[in-house]
């Protein structure tokens, strides 16, 4: 009887240990892949540097000394995007609007006069509407982007310490760039992006005495935090 009882106990322990070993060896439950499809809103901040170059033409464009003004400063604002994911490919459209503290000044001389001239450029806001094309490595998205851009640009020229041509205008242009975005959770994302923006050439005149010709381009690096619905 004792031998039979001992055998039964051993058999029971073997079944229990076998069941426990099977439970420990069970494969983990696979988590579903992250989807970038949906609407996202966010905030961004960055640093931009720009170059404004052109000519200050006087006396009916017969005399046009050249100037080149570097500018830089902080940019920051909000963005909204809609993305659609097919397999690993992510297509999207995005718009943003930002306040800008990009400013700069320069001094230049004219070969036609003995005066020392000065030029200042100041951006107050900028915006863009862009397409995005990306490749998703699950929760990491690498993308390129491009579209149209706008900026409010103020220019001021002076000589002998006195302003003689100041004006503000909204400049259209184009922008291209690339970035990487990471899903921190099912709803929050973080991104790092670089963009180059070229604004259309500008011409602004005051009577027949002063015509400002200008090209303006800008580079910027931005960081952003978004919420995906």
PDB file of C-alpha atoms in Angstrom:
ATOM      1  CA  UNK A   1       0.000   0.000   0.000  1.00  0.00           C
ATOM      2  CA  UNK A   2       2.777   2.384   0.915  1.00  0.00           C
ATOM      3  CA  UNK A   3       4.502   1.749  -2.418  1.00  0.00           C
ATOM      4  CA  UNK A   4       1.301   2.447  -4.313  1.00  0.00           C
ATOM      5  CA  UNK A   5       0.732   5.698  -2.329  1.00  0.00           C
ATOM      6  CA  UNK A   6       4.297   6.850  -2.991  1.00  0.00           C
ATOM      7  CA  UNK A   7       3.904   6.142  -6.705  1.00  0.00           C
ATOM      8  CA  UNK A   8       0.662   8.128  -6.782  1.00  0.00           C
ATOM      9  CA  UNK A   9       2.311  11.090  -5.047  1.00  0.00           C
ATOM     10  CA  UNK A  10       5.256  11.005  -7.475  1.00  0.00           C
ATOM     11  CA  UNK A  11       2.904  10.839 -10.447  1.00  0.00           C
ATOM     12  CA  UNK A  12       0.880  13.800  -9.139  1.00  0.00           C
ATOM     13  CA  UNK A  13       4.032  15.886  -8.614  1.00  0.00           C
ATOM     14  CA  UNK A  14       5.205  15.030 -12.128  1.00  0.00           C
ATOM     15  CA  UNK A  15       1.888  16.220 -13.600  1.00  0.00           C
ATOM     16  CA  UNK A  16       1.999  19.452 -11.594  1.00  0.00           C
ATOM     17  CA  UNK A  17       5.620  20.183 -12.581  1.00  0.00           C
ATOM     18  CA  UNK A  18       4.874  19.372 -16.204  1.00  0.00           C
ATOM     19  CA  UNK A  19       1.900  21.723 -16.254  1.00  0.00           C
ATOM     20  CA  UNK A  20       3.953  24.492 -14.582  1.00  0.00           C
ATOM     21  CA  UNK A  21       6.776  24.041 -17.105  1.00  0.00           C
ATOM     22  CA  UNK A  22       4.286  24.236 -19.982  1.00  0.00           C
ATOM     23  CA  UNK A  23       2.813  27.454 -18.580  1.00  0.00           C
ATOM     24  CA  UNK A  24       6.272  29.032 -18.259  1.00  0.00           C
ATOM     25  CA  UNK A  25       7.202  28.060 -21.799  1.00  0.00           C
ATOM     26  CA  UNK A  26       4.023  29.519 -23.344  1.00  0.00           C
ATOM     27  CA  UNK A  27       4.899  32.117 -26.024  1.00  0.00           C
ATOM     28  CA  UNK A  28       4.231  35.793 -25.125  1.00  0.00           C
ATOM     29  CA  UNK A  29       1.210  37.496 -26.601  1.00  0.00           C
ATOM     30  CA  UNK A  30       2.302  39.554 -29.630  1.00  0.00           C
ATOM     31  CA  UNK A  31       1.373  43.234 -29.483  1.00  0.00           C
ATOM     32  CA  UNK A  32      -0.379  44.705 -32.544  1.00  0.00           C
ATOM     33  CA  UNK A  33       1.753  46.951 -34.799  1.00  0.00           C
ATOM     34  CA  UNK A  34       1.411  50.705 -34.342  1.00  0.00           C
ATOM     35  CA  UNK A  35      -0.609  52.554 -36.999  1.00  0.00           C
ATOM     36  CA  UNK A  36       0.194  56.129 -38.070  1.00  0.00           C
ATOM     37  CA  UNK A  37      -3.227  56.577 -39.661  1.00  0.00           C
ATOM     38  CA  UNK A  38      -5.163  59.394 -38.037  1.00  0.00           C
ATOM     39  CA  UNK A  39      -5.287  63.067 -37.151  1.00  0.00           C
ATOM     40  CA  UNK A  40      -2.477  64.688 -35.138  1.00  0.00           C
ATOM     41  CA  UNK A  41      -2.069  68.144 -33.601  1.00  0.00           C
ATOM     42  CA  UNK A  42       1.064  69.448 -31.934  1.00  0.00           C
ATOM     43  CA  UNK A  43       3.400  72.233 -30.884  1.00  0.00           C
ATOM     44  CA  UNK A  44       6.904  72.894 -32.172  1.00  0.00           C
ATOM     45  CA  UNK A  45       9.873  75.118 -31.457  1.00  0.00           C
ATOM     46  CA  UNK A  46      13.108  75.588 -33.351  1.00  0.00           C
ATOM     47  CA  UNK A  47      15.898  77.799 -34.586  1.00  0.00           C
ATOM     48  CA  UNK A  48      16.097  79.373 -38.041  1.00  0.00           C
ATOM     49  CA  UNK A  49      18.765  81.256 -39.956  1.00  0.00           C
ATOM     50  CA  UNK A  50      18.092  83.271 -43.100  1.00  0.00           C
ATOM     51  CA  UNK A  51      19.852  85.326 -45.762  1.00  0.00           C
ATOM     52  CA  UNK A  52      18.356  88.413 -47.423  1.00  0.00           C
ATOM     53  CA  UNK A  53      20.345  89.716 -50.393  1.00  0.00           C
ATOM     54  CA  UNK A  54      19.606  92.165 -53.162  1.00  0.00           C
ATOM     55  CA  UNK A  55      20.072  95.709 -54.386  1.00  0.00           C
ATOM     56  CA  UNK A  56      18.964  99.173 -53.321  1.00  0.00           C
ATOM     57  CA  UNK A  57      18.373 100.957 -56.621  1.00  0.00           C
ATOM     58  CA  UNK A  58      18.157 104.760 -56.660  1.00  0.00           C
ATOM     59  CA  UNK A  59      17.661 107.411 -59.315  1.00  0.00           C
ATOM     60  CA  UNK A  60      15.701 105.293 -61.782  1.00  0.00           C
ATOM     61  CA  UNK A  61      17.763 102.098 -61.245  1.00  0.00           C
ATOM     62  CA  UNK A  62      20.903 103.705 -62.619  1.00  0.00           C
ATOM     63  CA  UNK A  63      22.754 103.140 -59.344  1.00  0.00           C
ATOM     64  CA  UNK A  64      22.205  99.887 -57.441  1.00  0.00           C
ATOM     65  CA  UNK A  65      24.548  99.119 -54.521  1.00  0.00           C
ATOM     66  CA  UNK A  66      24.218  95.516 -53.310  1.00  0.00           C
ATOM     67  CA  UNK A  67      23.536  94.339 -49.770  1.00  0.00           C
ATOM     68  CA  UNK A  68      23.473  90.977 -47.981  1.00  0.00           C
ATOM     69  CA  UNK A  69      21.963  90.582 -44.521  1.00  0.00           C
ATOM     70  CA  UNK A  70      22.115  87.497 -42.338  1.00  0.00           C
ATOM     71  CA  UNK A  71      19.335  86.897 -39.827  1.00  0.00           C
ATOM     72  CA  UNK A  72      18.550  84.277 -37.210  1.00  0.00           C
ATOM     73  CA  UNK A  73      16.256  83.591 -34.274  1.00  0.00           C
ATOM     74  CA  UNK A  74      13.728  81.318 -32.604  1.00  0.00           C
ATOM     75  CA  UNK A  75      10.569  80.097 -34.353  1.00  0.00           C
ATOM     76  CA  UNK A  76       7.679  78.256 -32.745  1.00  0.00           C
ATOM     77  CA  UNK A  77       4.007  77.508 -33.117  1.00  0.00           C
ATOM     78  CA  UNK A  78       1.450  74.789 -33.841  1.00  0.00           C
ATOM     79  CA  UNK A  79       0.861  72.177 -36.524  1.00  0.00           C
ATOM     80  CA  UNK A  80      -1.952  69.852 -37.596  1.00  0.00           C
ATOM     81  CA  UNK A  81      -1.644  66.768 -39.817  1.00  0.00           C
ATOM     82  CA  UNK A  82      -3.575  63.837 -41.192  1.00  0.00           C
ATOM     83  CA  UNK A  83      -1.679  60.638 -42.027  1.00  0.00           C
ATOM     84  CA  UNK A  84      -2.746  57.494 -43.870  1.00  0.00           C
ATOM     85  CA  UNK A  85      -0.664  54.319 -43.589  1.00  0.00           C
ATOM     86  CA  UNK A  86      -0.620  51.513 -46.184  1.00  0.00           C
ATOM     87  CA  UNK A  87       1.692  48.697 -45.125  1.00  0.00           C
ATOM     88  CA  UNK A  88       4.931  50.575 -44.226  1.00  0.00           C
ATOM     89  CA  UNK A  89       4.210  53.633 -46.412  1.00  0.00           C
ATOM     90  CA  UNK A  90       2.744  56.718 -44.721  1.00  0.00           C
ATOM     91  CA  UNK A  91       1.139  59.514 -46.750  1.00  0.00           C
ATOM     92  CA  UNK A  92       0.071  62.743 -45.120  1.00  0.00           C
ATOM     93  CA  UNK A  93      -0.818  66.407 -45.390  1.00  0.00           C
ATOM     94  CA  UNK A  94       0.285  68.953 -42.802  1.00  0.00           C
ATOM     95  CA  UNK A  95      -0.037  72.660 -42.087  1.00  0.00           C
ATOM     96  CA  UNK A  96       1.707  74.852 -39.542  1.00  0.00           C
ATOM     97  CA  UNK A  97       1.809  78.455 -38.383  1.00  0.00           C
ATOM     98  CA  UNK A  98       4.562  79.958 -36.245  1.00  0.00           C
ATOM     99  CA  UNK A  99       5.661  83.161 -34.641  1.00  0.00           C
ATOM    100  CA  UNK A 100       9.152  84.194 -35.703  1.00  0.00           C
ATOM    101  CA  UNK A 101      11.937  86.148 -34.028  1.00  0.00           C
ATOM    102  CA  UNK A 102      14.271  85.879 -37.037  1.00  0.00           C
ATOM    103  CA  UNK A 103      15.993  89.278 -37.332  1.00  0.00           C
ATOM    104  CA  UNK A 104      19.244  90.690 -38.675  1.00  0.00           C
ATOM    105  CA  UNK A 105      21.020  93.896 -39.705  1.00  0.00           C
ATOM    106  CA  UNK A 106      23.898  94.809 -41.979  1.00  0.00           C
ATOM    107  CA  UNK A 107      25.788  97.868 -43.199  1.00  0.00           C
ATOM    108  CA  UNK A 108      26.903  98.518 -46.759  1.00  0.00           C
ATOM    109  CA  UNK A 109      28.415 101.356 -48.740  1.00  0.00           C
ATOM    110  CA  UNK A 110      27.510 102.714 -52.142  1.00  0.00           C
ATOM    111  CA  UNK A 111      30.123 103.244 -54.852  1.00  0.00           C
ATOM    112  CA  UNK A 112      27.969 106.112 -56.119  1.00  0.00           C
ATOM    113  CA  UNK A 113      27.825 108.188 -52.911  1.00  0.00           C
ATOM    114  CA  UNK A 114      29.908 108.721 -49.772  1.00  0.00           C
ATOM    115  CA  UNK A 115      27.055 107.552 -47.537  1.00  0.00           C
ATOM    116  CA  UNK A 116      27.067 104.473 -45.304  1.00  0.00           C
ATOM    117  CA  UNK A 117      23.798 102.561 -45.638  1.00  0.00           C
ATOM    118  CA  UNK A 118      22.112 100.074 -43.313  1.00  0.00           C
ATOM    119  CA  UNK A 119      19.555  97.324 -43.825  1.00  0.00           C
ATOM    120  CA  UNK A 120      17.386  95.403 -41.331  1.00  0.00           C
ATOM    121  CA  UNK A 121      15.140  92.399 -41.957  1.00  0.00           C
ATOM    122  CA  UNK A 122      12.573  91.025 -39.496  1.00  0.00           C
ATOM    123  CA  UNK A 123      10.144  88.084 -39.796  1.00  0.00           C
ATOM    124  CA  UNK A 124       7.067  88.254 -37.558  1.00  0.00           C
ATOM    125  CA  UNK A 125       5.298  85.012 -38.590  1.00  0.00           C
ATOM    126  CA  UNK A 126       5.534  82.181 -41.084  1.00  0.00           C
ATOM    127  CA  UNK A 127       3.342  79.292 -42.219  1.00  0.00           C
ATOM    128  CA  UNK A 128       3.344  76.340 -44.598  1.00  0.00           C
ATOM    129  CA  UNK A 129       1.074  73.713 -46.167  1.00  0.00           C
ATOM    130  CA  UNK A 130       2.936  70.520 -47.105  1.00  0.00           C
ATOM    131  CA  UNK A 131       2.653  66.911 -48.200  1.00  0.00           C
ATOM    132  CA  UNK A 132       4.514  64.169 -46.299  1.00  0.00           C
ATOM    133  CA  UNK A 133       5.831  60.823 -47.509  1.00  0.00           C
ATOM    134  CA  UNK A 134       7.313  58.453 -44.964  1.00  0.00           C
ATOM    135  CA  UNK A 135       8.377  54.903 -44.192  1.00  0.00           C
ATOM    136  CA  UNK A 136       7.304  53.441 -40.849  1.00  0.00           C
ATOM    137  CA  UNK A 137       9.492  51.108 -38.814  1.00  0.00           C
ATOM    138  CA  UNK A 138       6.564  50.325 -36.497  1.00  0.00           C
ATOM    139  CA  UNK A 139       6.695  53.264 -34.031  1.00  0.00           C
ATOM    140  CA  UNK A 140       9.484  55.139 -35.856  1.00  0.00           C
ATOM    141  CA  UNK A 141       8.595  57.188 -38.943  1.00  0.00           C
ATOM    142  CA  UNK A 142      11.235  58.580 -41.320  1.00  0.00           C
ATOM    143  CA  UNK A 143       9.805  61.084 -43.802  1.00  0.00           C
ATOM    144  CA  UNK A 144      10.356  63.787 -46.403  1.00  0.00           C
ATOM    145  CA  UNK A 145       8.073  66.796 -46.785  1.00  0.00           C
ATOM    146  CA  UNK A 146       7.485  69.669 -49.206  1.00  0.00           C
ATOM    147  CA  UNK A 147       4.963  72.329 -50.163  1.00  0.00           C
ATOM    148  CA  UNK A 148       4.198  76.033 -50.127  1.00  0.00           C
ATOM    149  CA  UNK A 149       5.320  78.553 -47.506  1.00  0.00           C
ATOM    150  CA  UNK A 150       4.524  82.130 -46.490  1.00  0.00           C
ATOM    151  CA  UNK A 151       6.177  84.683 -44.221  1.00  0.00           C
ATOM    152  CA  UNK A 152       5.530  88.251 -43.110  1.00  0.00           C
ATOM    153  CA  UNK A 153       8.791  90.128 -43.750  1.00  0.00           C
ATOM    154  CA  UNK A 154       9.652  93.678 -42.671  1.00  0.00           C
ATOM    155  CA  UNK A 155      12.523  95.527 -44.363  1.00  0.00           C
ATOM    156  CA  UNK A 156      14.061  98.828 -43.339  1.00  0.00           C
ATOM    157  CA  UNK A 157      16.848 100.733 -45.094  1.00  0.00           C
ATOM    158  CA  UNK A 158      18.522 103.831 -43.743  1.00  0.00           C
ATOM    159  CA  UNK A 159      21.375 106.210 -44.436  1.00  0.00           C
ATOM    160  CA  UNK A 160      22.993 108.766 -42.159  1.00  0.00           C
ATOM    161  CA  UNK A 161      21.076 107.145 -39.284  1.00  0.00           C
ATOM    162  CA  UNK A 162      17.671 107.908 -40.820  1.00  0.00           C
ATOM    163  CA  UNK A 163      15.205 105.442 -42.338  1.00  0.00           C
ATOM    164  CA  UNK A 164      14.291 106.192 -45.949  1.00  0.00           C
ATOM    165  CA  UNK A 165      12.557 102.979 -47.097  1.00  0.00           C
ATOM    166  CA  UNK A 166      10.607 100.776 -44.665  1.00  0.00           C
ATOM    167  CA  UNK A 167       7.914  98.306 -45.700  1.00  0.00           C
ATOM    168  CA  UNK A 168       6.255  95.023 -44.728  1.00  0.00           C
ATOM    169  CA  UNK A 169       4.986  92.328 -47.084  1.00  0.00           C
ATOM    170  CA  UNK A 170       3.743  88.747 -47.059  1.00  0.00           C
ATOM    171  CA  UNK A 171       6.166  86.684 -49.108  1.00  0.00           C
ATOM    172  CA  UNK A 172       5.145  83.373 -50.751  1.00  0.00           C
ATOM    173  CA  UNK A 173       7.639  80.608 -51.424  1.00  0.00           C
ATOM    174  CA  UNK A 174       8.336  76.894 -51.274  1.00  0.00           C
ATOM    175  CA  UNK A 175       9.761  74.590 -48.613  1.00  0.00           C
ATOM    176  CA  UNK A 176      11.303  71.084 -48.527  1.00  0.00           C
ATOM    177  CA  UNK A 177      12.737  69.022 -45.717  1.00  0.00           C
ATOM    178  CA  UNK A 178      13.063  65.721 -43.884  1.00  0.00           C
ATOM    179  CA  UNK A 179      12.562  64.421 -40.407  1.00  0.00           C
ATOM    180  CA  UNK A 180      12.014  61.537 -38.015  1.00  0.00           C
ATOM    181  CA  UNK A 181       9.005  61.050 -35.734  1.00  0.00           C
ATOM    182  CA  UNK A 182       8.713  58.611 -32.825  1.00  0.00           C
ATOM    183  CA  UNK A 183       5.509  57.317 -31.215  1.00  0.00           C
ATOM    184  CA  UNK A 184       6.104  57.613 -27.463  1.00  0.00           C
ATOM    185  CA  UNK A 185       2.773  55.938 -26.718  1.00  0.00           C
ATOM    186  CA  UNK A 186      -0.456  55.185 -28.570  1.00  0.00           C
ATOM    187  CA  UNK A 187      -1.265  58.921 -28.565  1.00  0.00           C
ATOM    188  CA  UNK A 188       1.894  61.017 -28.026  1.00  0.00           C
ATOM    189  CA  UNK A 189       4.630  61.516 -30.644  1.00  0.00           C
ATOM    190  CA  UNK A 190       7.915  63.440 -30.787  1.00  0.00           C
ATOM    191  CA  UNK A 191       9.695  64.685 -33.913  1.00  0.00           C
ATOM    192  CA  UNK A 192      12.881  66.324 -35.165  1.00  0.00           C
ATOM    193  CA  UNK A 193      12.763  68.075 -38.558  1.00  0.00           C
ATOM    194  CA  UNK A 194      14.977  70.118 -40.907  1.00  0.00           C
ATOM    195  CA  UNK A 195      13.533  72.348 -43.640  1.00  0.00           C
ATOM    196  CA  UNK A 196      14.872  74.691 -46.316  1.00  0.00           C
ATOM    197  CA  UNK A 197      12.586  77.499 -47.514  1.00  0.00           C
ATOM    198  CA  UNK A 198      13.088  79.738 -50.534  1.00  0.00           C
ATOM    199  CA  UNK A 199      10.844  82.771 -50.820  1.00  0.00           C
ATOM    200  CA  UNK A 200       9.921  84.415 -54.115  1.00  0.00           C
ATOM    201  CA  UNK A 201      12.022  87.384 -55.228  1.00  0.00           C
ATOM    202  CA  UNK A 202      10.621  90.710 -54.072  1.00  0.00           C
ATOM    203  CA  UNK A 203      10.544  94.208 -55.552  1.00  0.00           C
ATOM    204  CA  UNK A 204       9.281  97.232 -53.624  1.00  0.00           C
ATOM    205  CA  UNK A 205       9.438 100.852 -54.814  1.00  0.00           C
ATOM    206  CA  UNK A 206       8.961 104.284 -53.279  1.00  0.00           C
ATOM    207  CA  UNK A 207       8.305 106.712 -56.133  1.00  0.00           C
ATOM    208  CA  UNK A 208      11.224 106.774 -58.565  1.00  0.00           C
ATOM    209  CA  UNK A 209      13.940 107.297 -55.971  1.00  0.00           C
ATOM    210  CA  UNK A 210      14.222 103.903 -54.296  1.00  0.00           C
ATOM    211  CA  UNK A 211      13.520 100.341 -55.459  1.00  0.00           C
ATOM    212  CA  UNK A 212      14.466  97.425 -53.228  1.00  0.00           C
ATOM    213  CA  UNK A 213      15.178  94.108 -54.969  1.00  0.00           C
ATOM    214  CA  UNK A 214      15.543  91.127 -52.671  1.00  0.00           C
ATOM    215  CA  UNK A 215      15.984  87.348 -52.520  1.00  0.00           C
ATOM    216  CA  UNK A 216      15.309  85.591 -49.209  1.00  0.00           C
ATOM    217  CA  UNK A 217      15.980  82.013 -48.117  1.00  0.00           C
ATOM    218  CA  UNK A 218      15.846  80.277 -44.760  1.00  0.00           C
ATOM    219  CA  UNK A 219      16.921  77.073 -43.024  1.00  0.00           C
ATOM    220  CA  UNK A 220      15.395  75.782 -39.792  1.00  0.00           C
ATOM    221  CA  UNK A 221      15.594  72.894 -37.341  1.00  0.00           C
ATOM    222  CA  UNK A 222      12.481  72.139 -35.283  1.00  0.00           C
ATOM    223  CA  UNK A 223      11.445  69.818 -32.457  1.00  0.00           C
ATOM    224  CA  UNK A 224       7.798  68.993 -31.883  1.00  0.00           C
ATOM    225  CA  UNK A 225       5.427  67.138 -29.581  1.00  0.00           C
ATOM    226  CA  UNK A 226       2.133  65.865 -31.012  1.00  0.00           C
ATOM    227  CA  UNK A 227      -1.080  64.189 -29.887  1.00  0.00           C
ATOM    228  CA  UNK A 228      -2.534  61.542 -32.205  1.00  0.00           C
ATOM    229  CA  UNK A 229      -6.284  60.974 -32.071  1.00  0.00           C
TER     230      UNK A 229
END
